[in-house]
Coordinates of C-alpha atoms in Angstrom, one line a residue:
M1115 CA 0.2 0.1 -0.4
A1116 CA 2.8 2.5 0.9
D1117 CA 4.5 2.0 -2.5
A1118 CA 1.3 2.4 -4.1
V1119 CA 1.0 5.8 -2.1
C1120 CA 4.1 7.1 -2.9
R1121 CA 4.3 6.5 -6.3
Y1122 CA 1.5 8.5 -6.7
L1123 CA 3.2 11.2 -4.8
R1124 CA 5.8 11.4 -6.9
G1125 CA 3.8 11.5 -10.1
P1126 CA 3.6 14.9 -11.6
V1127 CA 1.8 17.4 -9.7
V1128 CA -1.5 18.9 -11.9
Q1129 CA -3.8 21.8 -11.4
A1130 CA -6.2 22.4 -8.4
A1131 CA -8.9 22.0 -10.8
D1132 CA -9.5 18.4 -11.4
G1133 CA -9.1 17.8 -7.3
S1134 CA -6.0 16.6 -7.3
V1135 CA -4.8 18.3 -4.2
G1136 CA -7.4 16.7 -2.3
L1137 CA -6.5 13.6 -3.5
R1138 CA -2.6 13.9 -2.6
A1139 CA -3.6 15.4 1.2
A1140 CA -5.5 11.9 1.1
A1141 CA -2.4 9.7 -0.1
V1142 CA -0.3 11.5 2.7
A1143 CA -2.9 11.0 5.2
T1144 CA -2.7 7.1 4.3
L1145 CA 1.0 7.1 4.9
T1146 CA 0.9 9.2 8.0
A1147 CA -2.0 6.3 8.8
L1148 CA 0.2 3.4 7.6
A1149 CA 3.8 5.0 9.6
R1150 CA 2.2 5.0 12.7
R1151 CA 0.4 1.5 12.9
H1152 CA 3.2 0.2 15.2
P1153 CA 2.1 -2.2 17.9
V1154 CA 2.8 -1.9 21.7
T1155 CA 3.3 -4.6 23.2
D1156 CA 5.1 -5.7 26.0
E1157 CA 8.2 -6.4 23.8
V1158 CA 8.2 -3.5 21.5
S1159 CA 6.9 -0.6 24.1
A1160 CA 6.6 3.1 22.6
G1161 CA 9.5 4.5 23.8
A1162 CA 11.6 1.4 22.4
R1163 CA 14.2 1.6 19.8
C1164 CA 13.3 -0.8 16.7
G1165 CA 16.2 -2.2 14.7
A1166 CA 17.1 -1.7 11.1
D1167 CA 15.0 -5.1 10.1
C1168 CA 12.3 -4.0 12.1
E1169 CA 8.7 -5.4 9.8
Y1170 CA 6.7 -3.0 11.4
C1171 CA 8.7 0.4 10.6
L1172 CA 8.0 1.6 6.7
D1173 CA 9.8 2.2 4.3
I1174 CA 9.0 4.7 2.0
D1175 CA 9.8 6.6 -1.2
L1176 CA 9.5 10.4 -1.7
T1177 CA 12.3 10.9 -4.2
G1178 CA 10.8 14.2 -6.4
A1179 CA 7.9 14.2 -4.6
V1180 CA 5.8 17.6 -4.2
P1181 CA 3.9 16.5 -1.3
P1182 CA 1.1 18.7 0.5
D1183 CA 1.1 19.6 4.0
V1184 CA 2.5 17.1 5.7
D1185 CA 2.1 15.8 9.8
F1186 CA 4.7 12.9 9.9
S1187 CA 4.4 13.6 13.9
G1188 CA 5.2 10.3 15.8
C1189 CA 5.9 7.8 12.3
R1190 CA 7.9 5.4 12.4
F1191 CA 10.0 4.6 8.8
G1192 CA 12.7 2.1 7.8
R1193 CA 14.3 3.2 5.4
A1194 CA 13.0 6.9 4.1
R1195 CA 13.8 8.6 0.6
F1196 CA 13.0 12.1 0.7
A1197 CA 15.7 13.4 -2.2
D1198 CA 15.1 16.5 -4.3
A1199 CA 11.3 16.4 -2.4
H1200 CA 10.0 20.0 -2.4
F1201 CA 7.6 20.6 0.7
R1202 CA 6.1 23.9 -0.4
G1203 CA 3.7 23.5 2.8
S1204 CA 3.6 22.9 6.6
C1205 CA 6.4 20.0 7.3
V1206 CA 6.1 18.3 10.7
F1207 CA 8.1 15.2 11.8
D1208 CA 8.5 15.8 15.1
G1209 CA 9.4 12.5 17.1
A1210 CA 9.2 10.5 14.1
R1211 CA 11.6 7.6 14.2
F1212 CA 13.9 6.6 11.1
T1213 CA 15.5 2.8 12.2
R1214 CA 17.2 2.8 8.7
E1215 CA 18.6 5.8 6.2
A1216 CA 17.1 9.2 6.1
L1217 CA 17.9 10.8 3.2
F1218 CA 16.7 14.3 2.5
R1219 CA 19.7 15.2 -0.1
R1220 CA 18.7 18.3 -2.0
A1221 CA 15.0 18.5 -0.6
V1222 CA 14.1 21.6 -0.3
F1223 CA 11.4 23.0 2.7
D1224 CA 9.8 26.4 1.6
N1225 CA 8.3 26.7 5.3
D1226 CA 9.4 25.8 8.9
A1227 CA 10.6 22.6 9.4
R1228 CA 10.0 20.7 12.1
F1229 CA 12.3 17.5 13.6
A1230 CA 11.9 18.6 17.3
G1231 CA 12.7 14.9 19.2
A1232 CA 12.7 13.4 15.8
R1233 CA 15.2 10.2 16.4
F1234 CA 17.5 8.9 13.4
G1235 CA 18.8 5.4 13.6
E1236 CA 21.3 5.4 11.3
T1237 CA 22.9 7.7 8.3
A1238 CA 20.9 11.0 8.8
V1239 CA 21.5 13.2 4.9
F1240 CA 20.8 16.7 4.2
G1241 CA 23.6 17.5 2.2
R1242 CA 22.2 20.2 -0.1
T1243 CA 19.3 20.5 2.1
R1244 CA 18.0 24.2 1.5
F1245 CA 15.5 25.6 4.5
R1246 CA 14.9 28.4 3.4
A1247 CA 12.5 29.1 6.7
A1248 CA 13.3 28.1 10.1
A1249 CA 14.3 24.2 11.2
D1250 CA 13.7 22.8 14.3
F1251 CA 16.2 19.7 15.4
S1252 CA 16.0 20.8 19.1
G1253 CA 16.1 17.0 21.1
A1254 CA 16.6 15.4 18.2
R1255 CA 18.9 11.7 18.8
F1256 CA 21.3 11.1 15.4
Q1257 CA 22.5 7.9 16.3
G1258 CA 24.9 7.7 13.2
I1259 CA 26.1 9.9 11.3
A1260 CA 24.7 13.8 10.9
W1261 CA 25.3 14.9 7.4
F1262 CA 24.3 18.2 7.1
G1263 CA 27.4 19.7 4.9
R1264 CA 28.8 17.1 2.6
G1265 CA 28.5 18.6 -0.8
E1266 CA 28.7 15.8 -2.4
D1267 CA 27.2 11.8 -3.3
E1268 CA 30.5 9.8 -3.1
L1269 CA 29.9 6.9 -6.1
P1270 CA 32.7 4.0 -6.8
E1271 CA 33.7 4.1 -10.5
D1272 CA 31.6 0.8 -11.2
D1273 CA 28.7 2.3 -9.5
L1274 CA 25.0 2.1 -11.4
T1275 CA 23.8 4.8 -9.7
W1276 CA 26.3 6.5 -12.4
E1277 CA 23.4 5.0 -14.9
Q1278 CA 20.5 7.1 -13.4
A1279 CA 22.9 10.4 -12.2
E1280 CA 21.5 12.4 -15.5
A1281 CA 18.3 11.2 -14.6
W1282 CA 18.2 13.1 -11.1
R1283 CA 15.9 16.3 -10.8
P1284 CA 16.9 18.5 -8.3
V1285 CA 14.8 21.6 -6.9
A1286 CA 15.4 24.5 -9.2
W1287 CA 18.1 26.2 -7.5
E1288 CA 15.8 29.9 -6.9
E1289 CA 17.9 31.5 -4.4
L1290 CA 18.7 35.1 -4.3
N1291 CA 21.7 36.0 -5.6
E1292 CA 22.6 32.5 -6.8
D1293 CA 22.6 31.4 -10.4
D1294 CA 23.6 27.9 -11.3
P1295 CA 20.7 25.8 -11.9
L1296 CA 23.4 22.3 -11.0
W1297 CA 24.8 23.8 -7.9
P1298 CA 23.1 21.2 -5.7
L1299 CA 23.1 17.8 -7.5
A1300 CA 27.2 17.0 -8.2
V1301 CA 28.2 14.0 -8.0
L1302 CA 31.8 12.3 -7.7
E1303 CA 33.8 9.0 -7.6
G1304 CA 35.0 8.0 -4.4
D1305 CA 38.5 8.0 -5.6
Y1306 CA 38.4 11.4 -5.7
Q1307 CA 36.4 12.6 -2.2
D1308 CA 36.6 12.8 1.1
W1309 CA 34.6 14.2 3.9
E1310 CA 36.0 17.6 3.3
E1311 CA 36.0 18.1 -0.2
G1312 CA 32.1 19.0 -1.8
G1313 CA 29.8 21.7 -3.4
D1314 CA 27.5 23.1 -0.4
G1315 CA 26.3 21.7 2.6
A1316 CA 22.6 22.6 4.1
R1317 CA 21.7 25.8 3.7
F1318 CA 19.7 27.7 6.2
N1319 CA 18.1 30.6 5.3
G1320 CA 16.4 31.1 8.9
R1321 CA 16.7 30.6 12.2
V1322 CA 18.1 26.8 13.1
S1323 CA 17.6 25.0 16.7
F1324 CA 19.5 22.0 17.4
T1325 CA 19.0 22.4 21.7
H1326 CA 19.8 19.3 23.3
A1327 CA 20.2 17.6 20.4
R1328 CA 22.3 14.6 20.5
F1329 CA 24.7 13.4 18.4
E1330 CA 26.7 10.0 18.9
R1331 CA 28.3 10.0 15.8
A1332 CA 30.2 12.8 13.4
A1333 CA 28.3 15.5 13.7
W1334 CA 28.9 17.0 9.9
F1335 CA 28.6 20.6 9.3
W1336 CA 30.9 21.1 6.7
K1337 CA 30.1 23.9 4.1
A1338 CA 26.3 24.1 5.4
R1339 CA 25.2 28.0 5.4
F1340 CA 24.0 29.3 8.6
G1341 CA 21.8 32.6 7.4
S1342 CA 20.6 33.0 11.0
E1343 CA 20.9 32.0 14.7
A1344 CA 22.2 28.6 14.5
L1345 CA 21.6 27.4 18.3
F1346 CA 23.5 24.5 19.6
K1347 CA 22.6 24.8 23.5
Q1348 CA 22.7 21.7 26.1
A1349 CA 24.1 19.6 22.4
V1350 CA 26.2 16.5 22.8
F1351 CA 28.7 15.9 20.9
G1352 CA 30.1 12.2 20.8
G1353 CA 32.3 11.7 17.8
R1354 CA 33.6 13.8 15.3
V1355 CA 32.9 17.4 14.9
H1356 CA 32.7 19.8 12.2
L1357 CA 31.2 23.4 12.7
V1358 CA 33.4 26.4 11.6
Q1359 CA 29.9 28.5 11.7
P1360 CA 30.7 32.1 13.5
A1361 CA 26.8 31.9 14.1
A1362 CA 27.0 28.8 16.1
D1363 CA 26.2 29.4 20.0
L1364 CA 27.0 26.0 22.1
T1365 CA 26.4 27.3 25.4
D1366 CA 26.5 24.5 28.1
A1367 CA 27.1 22.5 25.1
R1368 CA 28.8 19.4 26.1
L1369 CA 31.1 16.0 24.6
S1370 CA 30.1 13.0 25.4
E1371 CA 32.9 10.2 26.7
A1372 CA 32.6 8.4 23.6
R1373 CA 34.3 11.4 21.6
T1374 CA 37.6 9.8 20.1
E1375 CA 37.9 11.8 17.2
E1376 CA 38.9 15.5 15.8
Q1377 CA 36.4 18.1 16.9
V1378 CA 36.9 21.6 14.9
W1379 CA 35.1 24.5 16.7
P1380 CA 33.8 28.1 15.6
L1381 CA 36.1 30.2 16.9
G1382 CA 35.8 31.5 20.3
W1383 CA 34.5 28.3 21.9
T1384 CA 36.9 25.5 23.5
A1385 CA 36.1 22.4 24.8
A1386 CA 37.2 22.3 29.2
S1387 CA 39.1 19.6 30.2
D1388 CA 36.7 16.6 32.0
T1389 CA 36.2 17.6 35.0
P1390 CA 33.6 16.3 37.8
G1391 CA 30.2 17.4 38.6
T1392 CA 28.8 16.4 35.2
E1393 CA 26.1 13.5 35.4
D1394 CA 28.6 10.8 35.4
G1395 CA 31.9 12.9 35.8
S1396 CA 33.2 11.7 32.3
H1397 CA 31.9 14.8 29.9
A1398 CA 33.7 18.0 28.7
R1399 CA 32.2 21.3 28.5
L1400 CA 32.3 23.7 25.4
I1401 CA 33.3 27.2 26.9
P1402 CA 34.2 30.4 25.6
D1403 CA 37.4 30.5 24.8
G1404 CA 39.0 32.6 26.6
S1405 CA 42.6 32.9 24.5
V1406 CA 41.2 35.0 21.9
A1407 CA 39.8 37.7 23.7
P1408 CA 38.3 40.0 23.2
Y1409 CA 36.9 37.7 20.1
H1410 CA 34.0 36.3 21.7
G1411 CA 31.4 35.7 18.6
Q1412 CA 31.0 39.5 17.1
L1413 CA 30.4 38.5 13.7
A1414 CA 27.1 36.3 14.7
D1415 CA 26.4 40.0 16.1
R1416 CA 23.0 41.7 14.3
D1417 CA 24.8 45.0 15.4
P1418 CA 26.5 46.0 12.3
D1419 CA 28.8 48.1 14.3
L1420 CA 29.8 45.0 16.5
R1421 CA 30.3 43.2 13.9
L1422 CA 32.8 46.0 12.5
T1423 CA 34.4 45.5 15.6
G1424 CA 34.7 41.9 15.4
L1425 CA 36.5 42.3 11.7
R1426 CA 38.9 44.4 13.4
I1427 CA 39.2 41.9 16.2
L1428 CA 40.5 39.6 14.0
G1429 CA 42.7 41.3 11.9
E1430 CA 44.2 42.0 15.0
L1431 CA 44.4 38.6 16.4
G1432 CA 46.0 37.0 13.1
D1433 CA 48.2 40.0 13.0
A1434 CA 49.7 39.0 16.6
E1435 CA 49.7 35.5 16.4
P1436 CA 50.7 33.8 13.3
E1437 CA 49.2 30.2 14.7
L1438 CA 45.7 31.8 14.4
R1439 CA 45.8 32.6 11.0
Q1440 CA 43.6 30.3 8.8
R1441 CA 41.5 29.9 12.1
V1442 CA 40.8 33.8 11.3
V1443 CA 40.6 32.8 7.8
D1444 CA 38.0 30.3 8.1
T1445 CA 35.6 32.4 10.5
I1446 CA 35.6 35.4 7.9
C1447 CA 35.3 33.4 4.4
A1448 CA 32.1 31.3 7.1
Y1449 CA 30.7 34.6 7.3
L1450 CA 31.0 35.9 3.8
R1451 CA 29.4 32.5 3.0
V1452 CA 26.1 33.4 4.9
P1453 CA 22.8 33.6 2.5
L1454 CA 22.3 36.9 1.8
A1455 CA 17.9 37.9 2.6
F1456 CA 18.1 40.5 0.0
D1457 CA 18.7 41.2 -3.8
I1458 CA 22.5 42.5 -3.8
T1459 CA 21.7 43.4 -7.6
A1460 CA 19.2 46.3 -6.0
G1461 CA 20.6 49.4 -6.3
V1462 CA 22.1 51.2 -3.7
F1463 CA 19.0 53.6 -2.9
A1464 CA 17.0 50.5 -3.3
L1465 CA 18.7 49.1 0.0
T1466 CA 18.1 49.6 3.6
P1467 CA 19.3 50.9 6.1
S1468 CA 20.5 46.9 7.9
Q1469 CA 21.1 45.8 4.0
F1470 CA 23.5 48.8 3.5
A1471 CA 25.1 48.2 7.1
E1472 CA 25.3 44.7 5.4
V1473 CA 26.6 45.3 2.5
R1474 CA 29.7 47.8 4.1
T1475 CA 30.8 44.8 7.0
R1476 CA 31.1 41.9 3.6
R1477 CA 33.2 44.3 1.9
E1478 CA 35.4 45.2 5.2
A1479 CA 35.4 41.2 5.6
Q1480 CA 36.6 41.2 2.3
R1481 CA 39.0 43.5 2.1
L1482 CA 40.6 41.9 5.6
L1483 CA 41.1 38.9 3.7
T1484 CA 43.0 40.3 0.6
D1485 CA 45.3 43.2 2.7
R1486 CA 46.8 40.4 4.9
T1487 CA 47.4 37.8 1.9
R1488 CA 49.1 40.8 -0.3
P1489 CA 52.6 41.7 0.5
S1490 CA 52.6 45.2 1.8
A1491 CA 55.0 47.6 3.7
N1492 CA 52.9 48.1 6.0
R1493 CA 52.4 44.6 7.3
P1494 CA 53.6 41.3 7.2
I1495 CA 52.0 38.9 4.9
W1496 CA 49.9 36.4 6.1
E1497 CA 51.6 33.3 4.4
D1498 CA 49.7 30.1 2.9
M1499 CA 46.9 31.0 3.4
H1500 CA 43.9 29.0 2.4
L1501 CA 40.1 31.0 1.1
R1502 CA 36.9 28.6 1.8
L1503 CA 34.9 30.8 -0.2
S1504 CA 32.7 28.0 -1.7
G1505 CA 28.8 29.4 -2.2
A1506 CA 30.1 33.0 -1.4
T1507 CA 28.4 36.2 -2.4
L1508 CA 31.3 39.1 -2.9
I1509 CA 30.9 42.2 -3.8
D1510 CA 33.8 44.4 -5.9
F1511 CA 36.5 41.5 -5.0
D1512 CA 39.4 42.8 -5.3
A1513 CA 42.4 39.8 -4.9
S1514 CA 45.0 41.8 -7.0
G1515 CA 48.2 40.6 -6.4
C1516 CA 47.8 38.3 -3.8
R1517 CA 49.4 35.1 -2.6
L1518 CA 47.2 32.0 -1.5
A1519 CA 48.3 28.5 -0.7
H1520 CA 44.7 27.6 -2.3
G1521 CA 41.6 29.0 -2.9
D1522 CA 38.0 27.7 -3.2
F1523 CA 35.5 29.6 -5.6
T1524 CA 33.6 26.8 -6.7
G1525 CA 29.6 28.3 -6.9
T1526 CA 30.8 31.5 -5.4
Q1527 CA 28.9 34.7 -7.1
F1528 CA 30.9 37.9 -8.0
H1529 CA 28.7 40.5 -8.5
G1530 CA 30.5 44.6 -9.2
S1531 CA 33.8 44.6 -10.2
T1532 CA 36.2 41.6 -9.9
T1533 CA 39.9 41.7 -9.7
F1534 CA 42.6 38.6 -9.4
A1535 CA 45.4 41.0 -11.5
G1536 CA 48.9 39.9 -10.7
A1537 CA 47.5 37.2 -8.3
S1538 CA 49.3 33.9 -7.4
F1539 CA 47.5 30.8 -5.9
G1540 CA 49.3 27.0 -5.2
D1541 CA 45.8 25.6 -6.1
V1542 CA 42.1 27.5 -6.7
S1543 CA 39.0 26.3 -7.9
F1544 CA 36.6 28.1 -9.9
S1545 CA 33.9 24.7 -10.6
L1546 CA 33.9 21.2 -8.6
P1547 CA 36.8 18.9 -9.8
Y1548 CA 36.0 16.3 -12.5
A1549 CA 32.6 17.7 -12.6
R1550 CA 30.8 21.4 -14.9
D1551 CA 28.8 21.8 -11.4
G1552 CA 29.1 24.5 -9.1
R1553 CA 31.0 27.2 -11.3
A1554 CA 31.5 30.7 -10.1
S1555 CA 29.9 33.1 -11.9
F1556 CA 30.9 36.9 -12.7
H1557 CA 27.8 39.9 -13.4
G1558 CA 30.4 42.5 -13.5
P1559 CA 33.5 43.0 -15.2
A1560 CA 36.4 40.3 -14.3
D1561 CA 40.5 41.2 -14.9
F1562 CA 42.6 37.5 -14.5
S1563 CA 45.5 39.5 -16.3
D1564 CA 49.2 38.0 -15.0
A1565 CA 46.8 36.2 -12.6
R1566 CA 49.1 32.9 -12.0
L1567 CA 46.3 30.3 -12.4
S1568 CA 45.9 27.0 -14.3
R1569 CA 45.2 26.3 -18.1
W1570 CA 41.7 25.2 -17.6
T1571 CA 40.4 27.1 -14.4
L1572 CA 38.0 29.5 -15.7
R1573 CA 36.5 27.0 -18.7
H1574 CA 33.7 26.6 -16.9
C1575 CA 32.9 30.0 -14.9
L1576 CA 29.7 32.2 -16.3
F1577 CA 30.6 35.9 -17.1
H1578 CA 27.8 37.8 -17.5
T1579 CA 29.5 40.8 -19.2
D1580 CA 30.8 38.5 -21.4
D1581 CA 33.2 41.7 -23.1
S1582 CA 34.4 43.0 -19.9
V1583 CA 36.4 39.9 -19.4
R1584 CA 40.3 40.1 -19.4
A1585 CA 41.3 36.9 -18.8
T1586 CA 41.6 33.7 -20.8
G1587 CA 41.2 29.7 -20.7
T1588 CA 37.9 30.0 -20.7
S1589 CA 34.7 28.2 -22.1
Q1590 CA 33.7 31.0 -23.6
D1591 CA 36.7 32.0 -25.4
L1592 CA 34.9 30.1 -28.8
V1593 CA 32.0 32.7 -28.3
R1594 CA 34.3 35.9 -28.2
M1595 CA 36.5 34.5 -31.0
L1596 CA 34.1 33.7 -33.6
L1597 CA 32.0 37.2 -33.0
G1598 CA 35.6 39.2 -33.1
A1599 CA 36.7 36.9 -36.7
R1600 CA 33.7 38.7 -38.4
G1601 CA 36.1 42.2 -38.4
T1602 CA 39.9 40.4 -39.2
S1603 CA 41.0 38.9 -42.5
D1604 CA 43.6 37.1 -41.7
S1605 CA 42.6 33.4 -41.9
A1606 CA 45.8 31.7 -40.8
V1607 CA 45.3 34.4 -37.7
L1608 CA 41.9 33.4 -37.0
T1609 CA 42.6 29.4 -37.3
T1610 CA 45.1 29.7 -34.9
R1611 CA 43.0 31.4 -32.4
F1612 CA 40.1 29.1 -33.3
R1613 CA 42.3 26.0 -32.1
E1614 CA 43.7 27.8 -29.0
A1615 CA 40.0 28.5 -28.2
L1616 CA 38.7 25.0 -29.2
R1617 CA 41.3 23.2 -26.6
S1618 CA 40.2 25.9 -23.6
A1619 CA 36.9 25.2 -23.9
G1620 CA 37.1 21.4 -23.5
S1621 CA 40.0 19.1 -22.3
E1622 CA 42.8 17.3 -24.2
T1623 CA 41.2 14.4 -25.4
P1624 CA 42.5 12.6 -28.3
D1625 CA 38.7 13.2 -29.9
N1626 CA 38.9 16.9 -28.9
L1627 CA 42.4 17.2 -30.3
A1628 CA 41.4 15.5 -34.0
C1629 CA 38.7 18.0 -33.9
V1630 CA 41.0 20.9 -33.5
Q1631 CA 43.2 19.3 -36.4
R1632 CA 39.9 19.0 -39.4
L1633 CA 38.4 22.6 -39.1
E1634 CA 39.6 25.6 -39.6
Y1635 CA 38.5 29.4 -40.1
G1636 CA 38.3 30.6 -43.7
T1637 CA 36.5 32.0 -46.3
V1638 CA 34.7 30.4 -49.3
P1639 CA 33.6 31.6 -52.2
G1640 CA 29.7 31.8 -53.2
P1641 CA 27.5 29.2 -55.2
P1642 CA 28.2 28.7 -58.8
Y1643 CA 25.8 30.9 -59.9
A1644 CA 26.7 33.6 -57.8
P1645 CA 30.6 33.1 -56.9
E1646 CA 31.1 36.9 -55.3
R1647 CA 29.0 35.6 -52.7
E1648 CA 31.8 35.2 -50.4
R1649 CA 31.1 33.6 -46.4
S1650 CA 33.5 33.5 -43.7
G1651 CA 33.9 31.2 -41.4
L1652 CA 34.6 27.6 -39.7
K1653 CA 34.9 25.1 -42.5
I1654 CA 36.7 21.4 -43.0
A1655 CA 40.2 22.3 -43.0
G1656 CA 41.4 21.8 -46.5
T1657 CA 38.3 22.0 -48.3
D1658 CA 35.3 25.0 -48.8
L1659 CA 33.1 23.3 -47.2
L1660 CA 31.3 25.4 -44.5
V1661 CA 30.4 23.5 -40.9
S1662 CA 27.0 25.5 -41.1
D1663 CA 26.2 23.9 -44.8
L1664 CA 27.3 21.0 -43.6
A1665 CA 24.3 21.4 -40.8
W1666 CA 21.4 22.5 -42.9
R1667 CA 21.7 19.6 -44.9
I1668 CA 21.1 17.3 -41.7
E1669 CA 17.8 19.5 -41.2
D1670 CA 15.3 16.8 -42.6
T1671 CA 17.2 13.7 -42.2
P1672 CA 15.6 11.4 -40.0
V1673 CA 16.7 11.2 -36.5
P1674 CA 19.9 8.9 -36.1
A1675 CA 19.4 5.6 -34.5
T1676 CA 21.8 6.5 -32.0
V1677 CA 19.9 9.5 -31.0
A1678 CA 17.0 7.7 -31.3
D1679 CA 17.8 4.9 -29.0
D1680 CA 19.1 7.2 -26.3
H1681 CA 16.0 9.8 -26.7
P1682 CA 13.0 7.8 -27.7
G1683 CA 10.6 10.5 -26.9
L1684 CA 12.1 12.3 -29.9
T1685 CA 9.7 13.2 -32.7
A1686 CA 11.2 14.0 -35.9
E1687 CA 10.0 17.8 -35.8
Q1688 CA 11.7 18.1 -32.7
W1689 CA 15.0 17.1 -34.1
S1690 CA 14.3 19.4 -37.6
A1691 CA 14.0 22.0 -35.1
A1692 CA 17.0 20.9 -33.2
T1693 CA 19.2 20.8 -36.1
R1694 CA 17.9 24.2 -38.0
V1695 CA 18.4 26.3 -34.5
I1696 CA 22.1 24.8 -34.7
T1697 CA 22.3 26.3 -38.9
F1698 CA 21.3 29.5 -37.5
L1699 CA 23.6 29.9 -34.5
L1700 CA 26.8 28.6 -36.8
G1701 CA 25.5 31.3 -39.7
A1702 CA 25.4 33.9 -37.1
L1703 CA 28.8 33.7 -36.2
E1704 CA 29.8 34.0 -39.8
A1705 CA 30.9 37.0 -42.2
D1706 CA 29.4 38.2 -45.3

């Protein structure tokens, strides 16, 4: 019954005119009733913990579903799959129990999401989940790994899931100031990643509470983004932790006796030595870190003046204590990764005073990072710094002349003018490795002149003001070259530029290198009846055959068998439309 209901809910959502809203609500109610139908006996009491093989805990699969209002409070689930689900209405999982994996990767919650008192028996996956309103995990218990920060799914090279990955349809990335539709969907081979790599973690736009939550294993928030306060008061941690978040409040939180792995806390917090007087005398408490005073979380304060004060203190701490510099940089980067709640593209006069103050503070945070990593006679340079700005929103970012060990700008949004002129990196990325996903976007002029970047660093980036880019090695070089060729007559020079641009647009595989050698830019005569009608454009090397003429000949041909096999629903009319627009585009890049 549950499988049949889930199949219905995973189906397309139609308009309310046919009564489907009521049917979908009834379907959710049926699932809820089934998930609460759990016997209470002497052996299985109401508060008992079921095992992974409990026959009464309901397996459900709502992958990609768009359910109406849901109230799964008190339900007992086995394996629960909600990947890519879009919860548009109210969503309640208070007191729910998941005996097996709970998979919420890439899910979107438009309204408040409630998981208060929920129990997760195995891994709980919230990587790339978007909470657009408040989220409440107070009193939740994570008996497996709590994944809130991992950016990708790890798949072995021979995993059959690769065949399904292209069919995944994440909820559109319609987030303010961010424009990469593939940002939430990134898959890498297992050989290429570990815990620390990734695109984006969970994105919390509003207040989130993990008060009284218990993490028995890893609590992983690497690259998670908190747009408001994040409460971890009285939480208990028992495994590996990564929580470099300025907004995290760890008041009265503690470590359990089971802790054996690395703990990474926000700057300003530290674990006290084990002391008697706790419940069993074996816990350590999280307390404010006096060694970094007077910094005590000012970047999380609502007062913009206090945030500016916090930045000044952090700069002075790093200047005075070199061993703290990377932690200071990580804290500032985490602040810049906080999602903005207003449209940064609006004119300055459209901003409220608080929004204007936020823009000012962000500029100061950027300036602190770049001033300290740029050689200067006025202060010592902070050497070997790593800028972890994945997914950040930056405004008029000036990294000219900076010297950095590493820069992570995957999915970063650059607004205003951006310059990396003369910058040098030991390693830098503007898109996820081994993938086209998570690419950086530049919404204004961008200058990379004399920057020390690898050849392929910028090839997947998106430049919205294409003619204002001073850089090579981008996927848009080819378009720029062909557009500029219409005013130049030297075919040899144009062919050289074309081949360089083509190599920049793709990797140097044998197929791509062969393509480069078999095409050239040149001029061909007109038809026999009008040979004076010359055209210049891409053509087959050593011939007078333009690529656009080949495309034109393909327009009315039947759909090739290999294309039909891959896309069985493609009609002859659709194939004709696709090939025709290819002809138009190629022709538009030619010169008469």
